[in-house]
Amino acid sequence: DAGVIQSPRHEVTEMGQEVTLRCKPISGHDYLFWYRQTMMRGLELLIYFNNNVPIDDSGMPEDRFSAKMPNASFSTLKIQPSEPRDSAVYFCASSRGQALGPQHFGDGTRLSIL
Amino acid sequence: AQTVTQSQPEMSVQEAETVTLSCTYDTSESDYYLFWYKQPPSRQMILVIRQEAYKQQNATENRFSVNFQKAAKSFSLKISDSQLGDAAMYFCAYRSVLGNTPLVFGKGTRLSVIA
């Protein structure tokens, strides 16, 4: 079975540019999570969806960040305009149903803002 | 809010030896889930082991086992017969049973395995 698929794997761009990260969850999973990993803050939740609906976006740093899930098989995380402090590894994870199933992570996108 | 603390930023172990990674957490909930994830240099987040808080028996997965002390809110990971491939960052994580809520992670422990 295919796991969670994220693209791109690496992204390097200049400050001020728009960045779009993509995620395809595991088929049949109804929960999708976006996490960010930095050396300083570790792994922290940005936002999560249930059945394509955002449930909690309190972790989204500021208005420059937005996330969408137009259907059950696709989600995007967009940063506009990007800043150097946004440099991090961004993970998408998905899981199914109530609680028992663990979250499956994608391989992450390493984002570098110059 | 729940918090997870890993007090050992780095650990090392000789190949074939046993090592224990510490994790404590804080919660007011009586039922929850605890996980250990491994992150090798490839950056993947790999689930190592999980424990349901209502189960008294400690979870085991091959060479990996946990010591779950609910009263002490402690959840340590023991790796037996350590192998070079065990070298990675290890993250302890908490999740509520109230719906499929996000994971709360500790800051991680970097494990080195010495040949």
mmCIF file with all atom_site columns, C-alpha atoms in Angstrom:
data_model
loop_
_atom_site.group_PDB
_atom_site.id
_atom_site.type_symbol
_atom_site.label_atom_id
_atom_site.label_alt_id
_atom_site.label_comp_id
_atom_site.label_asym_id
_atom_site.label_entity_id
_atom_site.label_seq_id
_atom_site.pdbx_PDB_ins_code
_atom_site.Cartn_x
_atom_site.Cartn_y
_atom_site.Cartn_z
_atom_site.occupancy
_atom_site.B_iso_or_equiv
_atom_site.pdbx_formal_charge
_atom_site.auth_seq_id
_atom_site.auth_comp_id
_atom_site.auth_asym_id
_atom_site.auth_atom_id
_atom_site.pdbx_PDB_model_num
ATOM 1   C CA . ASP A 1 1   ? 0.000   0.000  0.000  1.00 0.00 ? 1   ASP A CA 1
ATOM 2   C CA . ALA A 1 2   ? 1.225   3.500  -0.767 1.00 0.00 ? 2   ALA A CA 1
ATOM 3   C CA . GLY A 1 3   ? 2.037   5.579  2.260  1.00 0.00 ? 3   GLY A CA 1
ATOM 4   C CA . VAL A 1 4   ? 1.517   9.279  2.763  1.00 0.00 ? 4   VAL A CA 1
ATOM 5   C CA . ILE A 1 5   ? 3.051   11.073 -0.199 1.00 0.00 ? 5   ILE A CA 1
ATOM 6   C CA . GLN A 1 6   ? 4.494   14.548 0.120  1.00 0.00 ? 6   GLN A CA 1
ATOM 7   C CA . SER A 1 7   ? 5.946   16.788 -2.534 1.00 0.00 ? 7   SER A CA 1
ATOM 8   C CA . PRO A 1 8   ? 8.338   18.306 -3.092 1.00 0.00 ? 8   PRO A CA 1
ATOM 9   C CA . ARG A 1 9   ? 10.922  16.544 -0.953 1.00 0.00 ? 9   ARG A CA 1
ATOM 10  C CA . HIS A 1 10  ? 13.125  19.618 -0.935 1.00 0.00 ? 10  HIS A CA 1
ATOM 11  C CA . GLU A 1 11  ? 12.291  23.218 -1.697 1.00 0.00 ? 11  GLU A CA 1
ATOM 12  C CA . VAL A 1 12  ? 14.694  26.119 -1.801 1.00 0.00 ? 12  VAL A CA 1
ATOM 13  C CA . THR A 1 13  ? 13.330  29.530 -2.573 1.00 0.00 ? 13  THR A CA 1
ATOM 14  C CA . GLU A 1 14  ? 13.946  33.174 -1.925 1.00 0.00 ? 14  GLU A CA 1
ATOM 15  C CA . MET A 1 15  ? 12.314  35.211 0.744  1.00 0.00 ? 15  MET A CA 1
ATOM 16  C CA . GLY A 1 16  ? 9.015   36.711 -0.343 1.00 0.00 ? 16  GLY A CA 1
ATOM 17  C CA . GLN A 1 17  ? 8.105   33.914 -2.721 1.00 0.00 ? 17  GLN A CA 1
ATOM 18  C CA . GLU A 1 18  ? 5.005   31.800 -2.406 1.00 0.00 ? 18  GLU A CA 1
ATOM 19  C CA . VAL A 1 19  ? 5.592   28.211 -1.357 1.00 0.00 ? 19  VAL A CA 1
ATOM 20  C CA . THR A 1 20  ? 3.097   25.366 -1.759 1.00 0.00 ? 20  THR A CA 1
ATOM 21  C CA . LEU A 1 21  ? 3.597   22.013 -0.073 1.00 0.00 ? 21  LEU A CA 1
ATOM 22  C CA . ARG A 1 22  ? 1.476   19.063 -1.112 1.00 0.00 ? 22  ARG A CA 1
ATOM 23  C CA . CYS A 1 23  ? 0.236   15.946 0.586  1.00 0.00 ? 23  CYS A CA 1
ATOM 24  C CA . LYS A 1 24  ? -1.653  12.856 -0.491 1.00 0.00 ? 24  LYS A CA 1
ATOM 25  C CA . PRO A 1 25  ? -2.912  10.885 2.525  1.00 0.00 ? 25  PRO A CA 1
ATOM 26  C CA . ILE A 1 26  ? -3.327  7.143  2.647  1.00 0.00 ? 26  ILE A CA 1
ATOM 27  C CA . SER A 1 27  ? -6.516  6.107  0.911  1.00 0.00 ? 27  SER A CA 1
ATOM 28  C CA . GLY A 1 28  ? -9.351  5.644  3.392  1.00 0.00 ? 28  GLY A CA 1
ATOM 29  C CA . HIS A 1 29  ? -7.802  7.815  6.068  1.00 0.00 ? 29  HIS A CA 1
ATOM 30  C CA . ASP A 1 30  ? -10.134 10.553 7.235  1.00 0.00 ? 30  ASP A CA 1
ATOM 31  C CA . TYR A 1 31  ? -7.735  12.553 9.389  1.00 0.00 ? 31  TYR A CA 1
ATOM 32  C CA . LEU A 1 32  ? -4.877  14.617 8.027  1.00 0.00 ? 32  LEU A CA 1
ATOM 33  C CA . PHE A 1 33  ? -2.289  16.505 10.064 1.00 0.00 ? 33  PHE A CA 1
ATOM 34  C CA . TRP A 1 34  ? 0.373   19.044 9.151  1.00 0.00 ? 34  TRP A CA 1
ATOM 35  C CA . TYR A 1 35  ? 3.388   19.252 11.495 1.00 0.00 ? 35  TYR A CA 1
ATOM 36  C CA . ARG A 1 36  ? 6.499   21.408 11.390 1.00 0.00 ? 36  ARG A CA 1
ATOM 37  C CA . GLN A 1 37  ? 9.872   20.325 12.730 1.00 0.00 ? 37  GLN A CA 1
ATOM 38  C CA . THR A 1 38  ? 12.632  22.742 13.720 1.00 0.00 ? 38  THR A CA 1
ATOM 39  C CA . MET A 1 39  ? 15.667  22.370 15.930 1.00 0.00 ? 39  MET A CA 1
ATOM 40  C CA . MET A 1 40  ? 14.400  24.989 18.332 1.00 0.00 ? 40  MET A CA 1
ATOM 41  C CA . ARG A 1 41  ? 10.770  23.936 18.694 1.00 0.00 ? 41  ARG A CA 1
ATOM 42  C CA . GLY A 1 42  ? 10.829  20.259 17.774 1.00 0.00 ? 42  GLY A CA 1
ATOM 43  C CA . LEU A 1 43  ? 7.711   18.806 16.172 1.00 0.00 ? 43  LEU A CA 1
ATOM 44  C CA . GLU A 1 44  ? 4.643   20.962 16.456 1.00 0.00 ? 44  GLU A CA 1
ATOM 45  C CA . LEU A 1 45  ? 1.171   20.703 15.001 1.00 0.00 ? 45  LEU A CA 1
ATOM 46  C CA . LEU A 1 46  ? 0.120   23.354 12.538 1.00 0.00 ? 46  LEU A CA 1
ATOM 47  C CA . ILE A 1 47  ? -3.377  22.232 11.564 1.00 0.00 ? 47  ILE A CA 1
ATOM 48  C CA . TYR A 1 48  ? -5.460  19.130 11.172 1.00 0.00 ? 48  TYR A CA 1
ATOM 49  C CA . PHE A 1 49  ? -8.484  18.072 9.161  1.00 0.00 ? 49  PHE A CA 1
ATOM 50  C CA . ASN A 1 50  ? -11.233 15.528 9.625  1.00 0.00 ? 50  ASN A CA 1
ATOM 51  C CA . ASN A 1 51  ? -13.204 14.556 6.542  1.00 0.00 ? 51  ASN A CA 1
ATOM 52  C CA . ASN A 1 52  ? -11.623 17.507 4.704  1.00 0.00 ? 52  ASN A CA 1
ATOM 53  C CA . VAL A 1 53  ? -12.811 20.010 7.313  1.00 0.00 ? 53  VAL A CA 1
ATOM 54  C CA . PRO A 1 54  ? -10.226 21.955 9.363  1.00 0.00 ? 54  PRO A CA 1
ATOM 55  C CA . ILE A 1 55  ? -10.672 21.073 13.013 1.00 0.00 ? 55  ILE A CA 1
ATOM 56  C CA . ASP A 1 56  ? -7.892  22.968 14.734 1.00 0.00 ? 56  ASP A CA 1
ATOM 57  C CA . ASP A 1 57  ? -5.657  25.558 13.101 1.00 0.00 ? 57  ASP A CA 1
ATOM 58  C CA . SER A 1 58  ? -4.422  27.167 16.295 1.00 0.00 ? 58  SER A CA 1
ATOM 59  C CA . GLY A 1 59  ? -0.886  26.055 15.506 1.00 0.00 ? 59  GLY A CA 1
ATOM 60  C CA . MET A 1 60  ? -0.717  27.994 12.256 1.00 0.00 ? 60  MET A CA 1
ATOM 61  C CA . PRO A 1 61  ? 1.928   30.651 12.972 1.00 0.00 ? 61  PRO A CA 1
ATOM 62  C CA . GLU A 1 62  ? 0.315   33.616 11.245 1.00 0.00 ? 62  GLU A CA 1
ATOM 63  C CA . ASP A 1 63  ? -1.779  34.739 8.340  1.00 0.00 ? 63  ASP A CA 1
ATOM 64  C CA . ARG A 1 64  ? 0.997   33.990 5.903  1.00 0.00 ? 64  ARG A CA 1
ATOM 65  C CA . PHE A 1 65  ? 0.196   30.307 6.379  1.00 0.00 ? 65  PHE A CA 1
ATOM 66  C CA . SER A 1 66  ? -2.893  28.671 4.934  1.00 0.00 ? 66  SER A CA 1
ATOM 67  C CA . ALA A 1 67  ? -3.953  25.067 4.421  1.00 0.00 ? 67  ALA A CA 1
ATOM 68  C CA . LYS A 1 68  ? -6.661  23.498 2.340  1.00 0.00 ? 68  LYS A CA 1
ATOM 69  C CA . MET A 1 69  ? -8.069  20.053 1.774  1.00 0.00 ? 69  MET A CA 1
ATOM 70  C CA . PRO A 1 70  ? -10.290 20.217 -1.302 1.00 0.00 ? 70  PRO A CA 1
ATOM 71  C CA . ASN A 1 71  ? -10.919 16.472 -1.291 1.00 0.00 ? 71  ASN A CA 1
ATOM 72  C CA . ALA A 1 72  ? -10.104 13.331 0.648  1.00 0.00 ? 72  ALA A CA 1
ATOM 73  C CA . SER A 1 73  ? -6.961  12.611 -1.309 1.00 0.00 ? 73  SER A CA 1
ATOM 74  C CA . PHE A 1 74  ? -5.170  15.948 -1.381 1.00 0.00 ? 74  PHE A CA 1
ATOM 75  C CA . SER A 1 75  ? -4.085  18.753 0.889  1.00 0.00 ? 75  SER A CA 1
ATOM 76  C CA . THR A 1 76  ? -1.873  21.801 0.488  1.00 0.00 ? 76  THR A CA 1
ATOM 77  C CA . LEU A 1 77  ? 0.008   24.013 2.894  1.00 0.00 ? 77  LEU A CA 1
ATOM 78  C CA . LYS A 1 78  ? 0.822   27.412 1.478  1.00 0.00 ? 78  LYS A CA 1
ATOM 79  C CA . ILE A 1 79  ? 3.138   30.112 2.766  1.00 0.00 ? 79  ILE A CA 1
ATOM 80  C CA . GLN A 1 80  ? 2.829   33.544 1.207  1.00 0.00 ? 80  GLN A CA 1
ATOM 81  C CA . PRO A 1 81  ? 5.058   35.495 1.490  1.00 0.00 ? 81  PRO A CA 1
ATOM 82  C CA . SER A 1 82  ? 7.755   33.171 2.787  1.00 0.00 ? 82  SER A CA 1
ATOM 83  C CA . GLU A 1 83  ? 10.390  34.274 5.308  1.00 0.00 ? 83  GLU A CA 1
ATOM 84  C CA . PRO A 1 84  ? 13.722  32.729 6.371  1.00 0.00 ? 84  PRO A CA 1
ATOM 85  C CA . ARG A 1 85  ? 12.261  31.740 9.748  1.00 0.00 ? 85  ARG A CA 1
ATOM 86  C CA . ASP A 1 86  ? 9.828   29.456 7.927  1.00 0.00 ? 86  ASP A CA 1
ATOM 87  C CA . SER A 1 87  ? 12.741  27.167 7.063  1.00 0.00 ? 87  SER A CA 1
ATOM 88  C CA . ALA A 1 88  ? 11.929  23.763 8.557  1.00 0.00 ? 88  ALA A CA 1
ATOM 89  C CA . VAL A 1 89  ? 10.848  20.256 7.703  1.00 0.00 ? 89  VAL A CA 1
ATOM 90  C CA . TYR A 1 90  ? 7.113   20.034 7.151  1.00 0.00 ? 90  TYR A CA 1
ATOM 91  C CA . PHE A 1 91  ? 5.418   16.691 7.705  1.00 0.00 ? 91  PHE A CA 1
ATOM 92  C CA . CYS A 1 92  ? 2.018   15.515 6.663  1.00 0.00 ? 92  CYS A CA 1
ATOM 93  C CA . ALA A 1 93  ? 0.442   12.585 8.500  1.00 0.00 ? 93  ALA A CA 1
ATOM 94  C CA . SER A 1 94  ? -2.832  10.731 8.153  1.00 0.00 ? 94  SER A CA 1
ATOM 95  C CA . SER A 1 95  ? -4.853  8.267  10.175 1.00 0.00 ? 95  SER A CA 1
ATOM 96  C CA . ARG A 1 96  ? -8.191  6.552  10.150 1.00 0.00 ? 96  ARG A CA 1
ATOM 97  C CA . GLY A 1 97  ? -11.129 6.726  12.459 1.00 0.00 ? 97  GLY A CA 1
ATOM 98  C CA . GLN A 1 98  ? -11.130 6.877  16.165 1.00 0.00 ? 98  GLN A CA 1
ATOM 99  C CA . ALA A 1 99  ? -7.893  6.814  18.028 1.00 0.00 ? 99  ALA A CA 1
ATOM 100 C CA . LEU A 1 100 ? -6.599  3.275  17.709 1.00 0.00 ? 100 LEU A CA 1
ATOM 101 C CA . GLY A 1 101 ? -4.801  3.669  14.447 1.00 0.00 ? 101 GLY A CA 1
ATOM 102 C CA . PRO A 1 102 ? -1.436  5.356  14.604 1.00 0.00 ? 102 PRO A CA 1
ATOM 103 C CA . GLN A 1 103 ? -0.609  8.333  12.477 1.00 0.00 ? 103 GLN A CA 1
ATOM 104 C CA . HIS A 1 104 ? 1.349   7.529  9.350  1.00 0.00 ? 104 HIS A CA 1
ATOM 105 C CA . PHE A 1 105 ? 3.835   10.151 8.305  1.00 0.00 ? 105 PHE A CA 1
ATOM 106 C CA . GLY A 1 106 ? 5.061   11.212 4.919  1.00 0.00 ? 106 GLY A CA 1
ATOM 107 C CA . ASP A 1 107 ? 8.761   11.687 4.294  1.00 0.00 ? 107 ASP A CA 1
ATOM 108 C CA . GLY A 1 108 ? 8.507   15.418 4.874  1.00 0.00 ? 108 GLY A CA 1
ATOM 109 C CA . THR A 1 109 ? 9.420   18.466 2.829  1.00 0.00 ? 109 THR A CA 1
ATOM 110 C CA . ARG A 1 110 ? 12.630  20.235 3.751  1.00 0.00 ? 110 ARG A CA 1
ATOM 111 C CA . LEU A 1 111 ? 11.982  23.918 3.111  1.00 0.00 ? 111 LEU A CA 1
ATOM 112 C CA . SER A 1 112 ? 14.795  26.444 2.945  1.00 0.00 ? 112 SER A CA 1
ATOM 113 C CA . ILE A 1 113 ? 13.989  30.123 2.559  1.00 0.00 ? 113 ILE A CA 1
ATOM 114 C CA . LEU A 1 114 ? 17.006  32.200 1.587  1.00 0.00 ? 114 LEU A CA 1
ATOM 115 C CA . ALA B 2 1   ? -2.654  21.017 27.903 1.00 0.00 ? 1   ALA B CA 1
ATOM 116 C CA . GLN B 2 2   ? -0.586  17.897 27.739 1.00 0.00 ? 2   GLN B CA 1
ATOM 117 C CA . THR B 2 3   ? 3.202   18.041 27.696 1.00 0.00 ? 3   THR B CA 1
ATOM 118 C CA . VAL B 2 4   ? 5.838   15.428 26.947 1.00 0.00 ? 4   VAL B CA 1
ATOM 119 C CA . THR B 2 5   ? 9.378   15.648 28.310 1.00 0.00 ? 5   THR B CA 1
ATOM 120 C CA . GLN B 2 6   ? 12.421  13.754 27.134 1.00 0.00 ? 6   GLN B CA 1
ATOM 121 C CA . SER B 2 7   ? 15.210  14.682 29.503 1.00 0.00 ? 7   SER B CA 1
ATOM 122 C CA . GLN B 2 8   ? 18.046  13.041 27.566 1.00 0.00 ? 8   GLN B CA 1
ATOM 123 C CA . PRO B 2 9   ? 18.972  15.027 24.445 1.00 0.00 ? 9   PRO B CA 1
ATOM 124 C CA . GLU B 2 10  ? 21.604  12.436 23.520 1.00 0.00 ? 10  GLU B CA 1
ATOM 125 C CA . MET B 2 11  ? 22.378  8.851  24.428 1.00 0.00 ? 11  MET B CA 1
ATOM 126 C CA . SER B 2 12  ? 24.879  6.301  23.209 1.00 0.00 ? 12  SER B CA 1
ATOM 127 C CA . VAL B 2 13  ? 25.043  2.538  23.438 1.00 0.00 ? 13  VAL B CA 1
ATOM 128 C CA . GLN B 2 14  ? 27.480  -0.135 22.412 1.00 0.00 ? 14  GLN B CA 1
ATOM 129 C CA . GLU B 2 15  ? 26.317  -2.493 19.714 1.00 0.00 ? 15  GLU B CA 1
ATOM 130 C CA . ALA B 2 16  ? 24.530  -5.533 21.197 1.00 0.00 ? 16  ALA B CA 1
ATOM 131 C CA . GLU B 2 17  ? 23.983  -3.770 24.507 1.00 0.00 ? 17  GLU B CA 1
ATOM 132 C CA . THR B 2 18  ? 20.731  -2.488 26.000 1.00 0.00 ? 18  THR B CA 1
ATOM 133 C CA . VAL B 2 19  ? 19.708  1.145  26.325 1.00 0.00 ? 19  VAL B CA 1
ATOM 134 C CA . THR B 2 20  ? 16.720  2.850  27.921 1.00 0.00 ? 20  THR B CA 1
ATOM 135 C CA . LEU B 2 21  ? 15.319  6.171  26.740 1.00 0.00 ? 21  LEU B CA 1
ATOM 136 C CA . SER B 2 22  ? 13.268  8.178  29.209 1.00 0.00 ? 22  SER B CA 1
ATOM 137 C CA . CYS B 2 23  ? 9.966   9.950  28.694 1.00 0.00 ? 23  CYS B CA 1
ATOM 138 C CA . THR B 2 24  ? 7.596   11.615 31.115 1.00 0.00 ? 24  THR B CA 1
ATOM 139 C CA . TYR B 2 25  ? 4.332   13.333 30.363 1.00 0.00 ? 25  TYR B CA 1
ATOM 140 C CA . ASP B 2 26  ? 1.749   15.459 32.040 1.00 0.00 ? 26  ASP B CA 1
ATOM 141 C CA . THR B 2 27  ? -1.980  15.032 31.591 1.00 0.00 ? 27  THR B CA 1
ATOM 142 C CA . SER B 2 28  ? -5.215  15.196 33.522 1.00 0.00 ? 28  SER B CA 1
ATOM 143 C CA . GLU B 2 29  ? -6.826  12.539 31.349 1.00 0.00 ? 29  GLU B CA 1
ATOM 144 C CA . SER B 2 30  ? -7.222  8.991  32.567 1.00 0.00 ? 30  SER B CA 1
ATOM 145 C CA . ASP B 2 31  ? -7.135  7.335  29.182 1.00 0.00 ? 31  ASP B CA 1
ATOM 146 C CA . TYR B 2 32  ? -4.776  8.118  26.343 1.00 0.00 ? 32  TYR B CA 1
ATOM 147 C CA . TYR B 2 33  ? -2.204  6.642  23.993 1.00 0.00 ? 33  TYR B CA 1
ATOM 148 C CA . LEU B 2 34  ? 1.567   6.817  24.089 1.00 0.00 ? 34  LEU B CA 1
ATOM 149 C CA . PHE B 2 35  ? 3.926   6.235  21.207 1.00 0.00 ? 35  PHE B CA 1
ATOM 150 C CA . TRP B 2 36  ? 7.601   6.043  20.401 1.00 0.00 ? 36  TRP B CA 1
ATOM 151 C CA . TYR B 2 37  ? 8.614   7.173  16.927 1.00 0.00 ? 37  TYR B CA 1
ATOM 152 C CA . LYS B 2 38  ? 12.032  6.723  15.347 1.00 0.00 ? 38  LYS B CA 1
ATOM 153 C CA . GLN B 2 39  ? 13.458  9.276  12.925 1.00 0.00 ? 39  GLN B CA 1
ATOM 154 C CA . PRO B 2 40  ? 16.613  8.084  11.141 1.00 0.00 ? 40  PRO B CA 1
ATOM 155 C CA . PRO B 2 41  ? 18.759  10.429 9.045  1.00 0.00 ? 41  PRO B CA 1
ATOM 156 C CA . SER B 2 42  ? 16.440  9.717  6.118  1.00 0.00 ? 42  SER B CA 1
ATOM 157 C CA . ARG B 2 43  ? 13.938  11.885 7.991  1.00 0.00 ? 43  ARG B CA 1
ATOM 158 C CA . GLN B 2 44  ? 11.109  9.340  7.960  1.00 0.00 ? 44  GLN B CA 1
ATOM 159 C CA . MET B 2 45  ? 8.956   9.142  11.079 1.00 0.00 ? 45  MET B CA 1
ATOM 160 C CA . ILE B 2 46  ? 8.604   5.458  11.867 1.00 0.00 ? 46  ILE B CA 1
ATOM 161 C CA . LEU B 2 47  ? 6.290   4.149  14.542 1.00 0.00 ? 47  LEU B CA 1
ATOM 162 C CA . VAL B 2 48  ? 8.256   1.902  16.883 1.00 0.00 ? 48  VAL B CA 1
ATOM 163 C CA . ILE B 2 49  ? 5.758   0.979  19.557 1.00 0.00 ? 49  ILE B CA 1
ATOM 164 C CA . ARG B 2 50  ? 2.512   2.140  21.133 1.00 0.00 ? 50  ARG B CA 1
ATOM 165 C CA . GLN B 2 51  ? 0.788   1.720  24.447 1.00 0.00 ? 51  GLN B CA 1
ATOM 166 C CA . GLU B 2 52  ? -2.834  2.176  25.456 1.00 0.00 ? 52  GLU B CA 1
ATOM 167 C CA . ALA B 2 53  ? -3.000  3.689  28.912 1.00 0.00 ? 53  ALA B CA 1
ATOM 168 C CA . TYR B 2 54  ? -5.802  1.384  30.042 1.00 0.00 ? 54  TYR B CA 1
ATOM 169 C CA . LYS B 2 55  ? -3.599  -1.656 29.473 1.00 0.00 ? 55  LYS B CA 1
ATOM 170 C CA . GLN B 2 56  ? -1.409  -2.602 32.394 1.00 0.00 ? 56  GLN B CA 1
ATOM 171 C CA . GLN B 2 57  ? 0.790   -4.894 30.340 1.00 0.00 ? 57  GLN B CA 1
ATOM 172 C CA . ASN B 2 58  ? 3.818   -3.221 28.828 1.00 0.00 ? 58  ASN B CA 1
ATOM 173 C CA . ALA B 2 59  ? 3.933   -3.264 25.037 1.00 0.00 ? 59  ALA B CA 1
ATOM 174 C CA . THR B 2 60  ? 6.734   -5.118 23.261 1.00 0.00 ? 60  THR B CA 1
ATOM 175 C CA . GLU B 2 61  ? 7.810   -5.252 19.616 1.00 0.00 ? 61  GLU B CA 1
ATOM 176 C CA . ASN B 2 62  ? 10.736  -7.582 19.038 1.00 0.00 ? 62  ASN B CA 1
ATOM 177 C CA . ARG B 2 63  ? 13.800  -5.877 20.552 1.00 0.00 ? 63  ARG B CA 1
ATOM 178 C CA . PHE B 2 64  ? 11.773  -2.864 21.666 1.00 0.00 ? 64  PHE B CA 1
ATOM 179 C CA . SER B 2 65  ? 9.790   -2.754 24.884 1.00 0.00 ? 65  SER B CA 1
ATOM 180 C CA . VAL B 2 66  ? 8.364   -0.091 27.138 1.00 0.00 ? 66  VAL B CA 1
ATOM 181 C CA . ASN B 2 67  ? 8.144   0.413  30.858 1.00 0.00 ? 67  ASN B CA 1
ATOM 182 C CA . PHE B 2 68  ? 4.841   2.174  31.363 1.00 0.00 ? 68  PHE B CA 1
ATOM 183 C CA . GLN B 2 69  ? 4.321   3.579  34.843 1.00 0.00 ? 69  GLN B CA 1
ATOM 184 C CA . LYS B 2 70  ? 0.940   5.267  34.757 1.00 0.00 ? 70  LYS B CA 1
ATOM 185 C CA . ALA B 2 71  ? 1.003   6.672  38.276 1.00 0.00 ? 71  ALA B CA 1
ATOM 186 C CA . ALA B 2 72  ? 4.413   8.185  37.693 1.00 0.00 ? 72  ALA B CA 1
ATOM 187 C CA . LYS B 2 73  ? 3.425   9.290  34.155 1.00 0.00 ? 73  LYS B CA 1
ATOM 188 C CA . SER B 2 74  ? 6.517   7.659  32.806 1.00 0.00 ? 74  SER B CA 1
ATOM 189 C CA . PHE B 2 75  ? 6.937   5.824  29.505 1.00 0.00 ? 75  PHE B CA 1
ATOM 190 C CA . SER B 2 76  ? 10.501  4.666  28.848 1.00 0.00 ? 76  SER B CA 1
ATOM 191 C CA . LEU B 2 77  ? 11.703  2.747  25.800 1.00 0.00 ? 77  LEU B CA 1
ATOM 192 C CA . LYS B 2 78  ? 14.135  -0.134 26.136 1.00 0.00 ? 78  LYS B CA 1
ATOM 193 C CA . ILE B 2 79  ? 16.116  -1.278 23.127 1.00 0.00 ? 79  ILE B CA 1
ATOM 194 C CA . SER B 2 80  ? 17.757  -4.660 23.578 1.00 0.00 ? 80  SER B CA 1
ATOM 195 C CA . ASP B 2 81  ? 20.630  -6.048 21.498 1.00 0.00 ? 81  ASP B CA 1
ATOM 196 C CA . SER B 2 82  ? 21.213  -2.636 19.941 1.00 0.00 ? 82  SER B CA 1
ATOM 197 C CA . GLN B 2 83  ? 22.078  -2.570 16.271 1.00 0.00 ? 83  GLN B CA 1
ATOM 198 C CA . LEU B 2 84  ? 23.781  0.047  14.129 1.00 0.00 ? 84  LEU B CA 1
ATOM 199 C CA . GLY B 2 85  ? 20.478  0.632  12.364 1.00 0.00 ? 85  GLY B CA 1
ATOM 200 C CA . ASP B 2 86  ? 18.908  1.749  15.632 1.00 0.00 ? 86  ASP B CA 1
ATOM 201 C CA . ALA B 2 87  ? 20.873  4.995  15.493 1.00 0.00 ? 87  ALA B CA 1
ATOM 202 C CA . ALA B 2 88  ? 18.287  7.752  15.102 1.00 0.00 ? 88  ALA B CA 1
ATOM 203 C CA . MET B 2 89  ? 16.271  10.412 16.867 1.00 0.00 ? 89  MET B CA 1
ATOM 204 C CA . TYR B 2 90  ? 13.595  8.909  19.063 1.00 0.00 ? 90  TYR B CA 1
ATOM 205 C CA . PHE B 2 91  ? 10.446  10.834 19.883 1.00 0.00 ? 91  PHE B CA 1
ATOM 206 C CA . CYS B 2 92  ? 7.985   10.076 22.609 1.00 0.00 ? 92  CYS B CA 1
ATOM 207 C CA . ALA B 2 93  ? 4.438   11.190 21.807 1.00 0.00 ? 93  ALA B CA 1
ATOM 208 C CA . TYR B 2 94  ? 1.097   11.463 23.579 1.00 0.00 ? 94  TYR B CA 1
ATOM 209 C CA . ARG B 2 95  ? -2.363  11.401 22.148 1.00 0.00 ? 95  ARG B CA 1
ATOM 210 C CA . SER B 2 96  ? -5.736  11.789 23.783 1.00 0.00 ? 96  SER B CA 1
ATOM 211 C CA . VAL B 2 97  ? -8.435  9.208  23.173 1.00 0.00 ? 97  VAL B CA 1
ATOM 212 C CA . LEU B 2 98  ? -10.912 12.025 22.664 1.00 0.00 ? 98  LEU B CA 1
ATOM 213 C CA . GLY B 2 99  ? -11.245 11.645 18.932 1.00 0.00 ? 99  GLY B CA 1
ATOM 214 C CA . ASN B 2 100 ? -8.284  11.325 16.642 1.00 0.00 ? 100 ASN B CA 1
ATOM 215 C CA . THR B 2 101 ? -6.394  14.233 18.096 1.00 0.00 ? 101 THR B CA 1
ATOM 216 C CA . PRO B 2 102 ? -2.926  15.385 17.131 1.00 0.00 ? 102 PRO B CA 1
ATOM 217 C CA . LEU B 2 103 ? 0.209   13.974 18.675 1.00 0.00 ? 103 LEU B CA 1
ATOM 218 C CA . VAL B 2 104 ? 2.078   15.938 21.304 1.00 0.00 ? 104 VAL B CA 1
ATOM 219 C CA . PHE B 2 105 ? 5.779   15.242 20.906 1.00 0.00 ? 105 PHE B CA 1
ATOM 220 C CA . GLY B 2 106 ? 8.750   15.428 23.187 1.00 0.00 ? 106 GLY B CA 1
ATOM 221 C CA . LYS B 2 107 ? 11.892  17.158 21.938 1.00 0.00 ? 107 LYS B CA 1
ATOM 222 C CA . GLY B 2 108 ? 13.548  13.868 21.098 1.00 0.00 ? 108 GLY B CA 1
ATOM 223 C CA . THR B 2 109 ? 16.608  11.868 22.120 1.00 0.00 ? 109 THR B CA 1
ATOM 224 C CA . ARG B 2 110 ? 19.424  11.307 19.664 1.00 0.00 ? 110 ARG B CA 1
ATOM 225 C CA . LEU B 2 111 ? 20.702  7.738  19.999 1.00 0.00 ? 111 LEU B CA 1
ATOM 226 C CA . SER B 2 112 ? 24.145  6.795  18.754 1.00 0.00 ? 112 SER B CA 1
ATOM 227 C CA . VAL B 2 113 ? 25.181  3.155  18.428 1.00 0.00 ? 113 VAL B CA 1
ATOM 228 C CA . ILE B 2 114 ? 28.893  2.438  18.765 1.00 0.00 ? 114 ILE B CA 1
ATOM 229 C CA . ALA B 2 115 ? 30.329  -0.488 16.889 1.00 0.00 ? 115 ALA B CA 1
#
